Amino acid sequence: MNRIAICGEPLFNGEELNTHHIVPVAQGGRDDIENLQHLHHACHKQEHSKSKSTRLK
């Protein structure tokens, strides 16, 4: 069963899913399958908020 690394929950647990760029497009990431992952909406928001706090340091 596929699980989300961020929360440890199964990918298909009824939550809304978002497609996330592992390497952001703004940093040269592409829309290739190798650079995309599915995340729960809440995990996607968490991943982006983590990136913002890292950029502020």
Short mmCIF file of N, CA, C and O in Angstrom, two decimals, residues 14-51:
data_model
loop_
_atom_site.label_atom_id
_atom_site.label_comp_id
_atom_site.label_asym_id
_atom_site.label_seq_id
_atom_site.Cartn_x
_atom_site.Cartn_y
_atom_site.Cartn_z
N GLY A 14 -9.27 8.90 1.35
CA GLY A 14 -10.45 9.74 1.25
C GLY A 14 -10.15 11.23 1.22
O GLY A 14 -11.03 12.03 0.96
N GLU A 15 -8.90 11.60 1.51
CA GLU A 15 -8.53 13.02 1.48
C GLU A 15 -8.29 13.47 0.05
O GLU A 15 -7.91 12.68 -0.81
N GLU A 16 -8.47 14.77 -0.18
CA GLU A 16 -8.18 15.36 -1.49
C GLU A 16 -6.70 15.21 -1.78
O GLU A 16 -5.86 15.37 -0.88
N LEU A 17 -6.35 14.90 -3.01
CA LEU A 17 -4.96 14.75 -3.42
C LEU A 17 -4.53 15.93 -4.30
O LEU A 17 -5.32 16.46 -5.07
N ASN A 18 -3.27 16.33 -4.14
CA ASN A 18 -2.65 17.35 -4.98
C ASN A 18 -1.41 16.75 -5.61
O ASN A 18 -0.78 15.87 -5.04
N THR A 19 -1.03 17.28 -6.78
CA THR A 19 0.21 16.88 -7.42
C THR A 19 1.27 17.91 -7.05
O THR A 19 1.06 19.11 -7.19
N HIS A 20 2.40 17.44 -6.57
CA HIS A 20 3.47 18.29 -6.04
C HIS A 20 4.73 18.12 -6.88
O HIS A 20 5.10 17.00 -7.23
N HIS A 21 5.38 19.23 -7.20
CA HIS A 21 6.69 19.20 -7.87
C HIS A 21 7.75 19.00 -6.79
O HIS A 21 7.85 19.81 -5.86
N ILE A 22 8.53 17.95 -6.89
CA ILE A 22 9.60 17.69 -5.91
C ILE A 22 10.64 18.81 -5.99
O ILE A 22 11.02 19.38 -4.98
N VAL A 23 11.11 19.10 -7.19
CA VAL A 23 11.97 20.27 -7.43
C VAL A 23 11.06 21.32 -8.04
O VAL A 23 10.50 21.11 -9.12
N PRO A 24 10.84 22.44 -7.34
CA PRO A 24 9.92 23.46 -7.85
C PRO A 24 10.28 23.95 -9.25
O PRO A 24 11.46 24.03 -9.61
N VAL A 25 9.26 24.26 -10.01
CA VAL A 25 9.45 24.78 -11.37
C VAL A 25 10.31 26.04 -11.32
O VAL A 25 11.19 26.23 -12.17
N ALA A 26 10.12 26.87 -10.32
CA ALA A 26 10.88 28.11 -10.18
C ALA A 26 12.37 27.84 -9.98
O ALA A 26 13.19 28.73 -10.20
N GLN A 27 12.70 26.61 -9.57
CA GLN A 27 14.10 26.25 -9.36
C GLN A 27 14.59 25.29 -10.44
O GLN A 27 15.56 24.57 -10.26
N GLY A 28 13.89 25.28 -11.57
CA GLY A 28 14.32 24.47 -12.70
C GLY A 28 13.66 23.10 -12.78
O GLY A 28 13.99 22.32 -13.66
N GLY A 29 12.74 22.80 -11.88
CA GLY A 29 12.04 21.52 -11.93
C GLY A 29 11.13 21.45 -13.14
O GLY A 29 10.66 22.47 -13.65
N ARG A 30 10.89 20.24 -13.61
CA ARG A 30 10.07 20.04 -14.79
C ARG A 30 8.80 19.30 -14.44
O ARG A 30 8.62 18.86 -13.31
N ASP A 31 7.93 19.16 -15.42
CA ASP A 31 6.67 18.44 -15.23
C ASP A 31 6.83 16.95 -15.55
O ASP A 31 5.84 16.26 -15.77
N ASP A 32 8.05 16.45 -15.56
CA ASP A 32 8.29 15.04 -15.81
C ASP A 32 7.78 14.20 -14.64
O ASP A 32 7.82 14.64 -13.48
N ILE A 33 7.36 12.99 -14.92
CA ILE A 33 6.81 12.10 -13.91
C ILE A 33 7.78 11.88 -12.74
O ILE A 33 7.36 11.74 -11.60
N GLU A 34 9.08 11.91 -13.03
CA GLU A 34 10.08 11.71 -11.98
C GLU A 34 10.11 12.86 -10.98
O GLU A 34 10.64 12.71 -9.88
N ASN A 35 9.58 14.01 -11.36
CA ASN A 35 9.60 15.19 -10.50
C ASN A 35 8.24 15.48 -9.87
O ASN A 35 8.06 16.52 -9.26
N LEU A 36 7.30 14.58 -10.03
CA LEU A 36 5.95 14.80 -9.50
C LEU A 36 5.60 13.72 -8.48
O LEU A 36 6.02 12.57 -8.62
N GLN A 37 4.85 14.11 -7.46
CA GLN A 37 4.34 13.14 -6.51
C GLN A 37 2.96 13.58 -6.05
O GLN A 37 2.66 14.78 -6.02
N HIS A 38 2.14 12.62 -5.70
CA HIS A 38 0.82 12.92 -5.16
C HIS A 38 0.92 13.04 -3.65
O HIS A 38 1.57 12.22 -3.01
N LEU A 39 0.29 14.07 -3.11
CA LEU A 39 0.25 14.29 -1.67
C LEU A 39 -1.18 14.63 -1.27
O LEU A 39 -1.93 15.20 -2.07
N HIS A 40 -1.54 14.32 -0.03
CA HIS A 40 -2.80 14.81 0.50
C HIS A 40 -2.74 16.33 0.50
O HIS A 40 -1.65 16.92 0.62
N HIS A 41 -3.87 16.97 0.38
CA HIS A 41 -3.91 18.44 0.34
C HIS A 41 -3.19 19.03 1.56
O HIS A 41 -2.36 19.94 1.43
N ALA A 42 -3.47 18.52 2.75
CA ALA A 42 -2.85 19.05 3.97
C ALA A 42 -1.33 18.82 3.96
O ALA A 42 -0.57 19.69 4.39
N CYS A 43 -0.89 17.68 3.47
CA CYS A 43 0.55 17.40 3.38
C CYS A 43 1.22 18.32 2.37
O CYS A 43 2.35 18.77 2.58
N HIS A 44 0.52 18.61 1.27
CA HIS A 44 1.05 19.51 0.26
C HIS A 44 1.24 20.90 0.85
O HIS A 44 2.29 21.54 0.67
N LYS A 45 0.24 21.37 1.60
CA LYS A 45 0.36 22.68 2.25
C LYS A 45 1.53 22.68 3.24
O LYS A 45 2.29 23.64 3.32
N GLN A 46 1.66 21.60 4.00
CA GLN A 46 2.74 21.49 4.97
C GLN A 46 4.10 21.51 4.27
O GLN A 46 5.03 22.18 4.72
N GLU A 47 4.22 20.81 3.16
CA GLU A 47 5.47 20.76 2.41
C GLU A 47 5.85 22.15 1.90
O GLU A 47 7.01 22.55 1.98
N HIS A 48 4.88 22.91 1.43
CA HIS A 48 5.17 24.27 0.94
C HIS A 48 5.46 25.23 2.09
O HIS A 48 6.31 26.11 1.93
N SER A 49 4.83 25.08 3.21
CA SER A 49 5.14 25.96 4.34
C SER A 49 6.53 25.66 4.87
O SER A 49 7.24 26.57 5.30
N LYS A 50 6.96 24.41 4.83
CA LYS A 50 8.30 24.03 5.25
C LYS A 50 9.32 24.68 4.31
O LYS A 50 10.32 25.21 4.76
N SER A 51 9.04 24.68 3.02
CA SER A 51 9.95 25.28 2.05
C SER A 51 10.08 26.78 2.28
O SER A 51 11.16 27.33 2.19
#
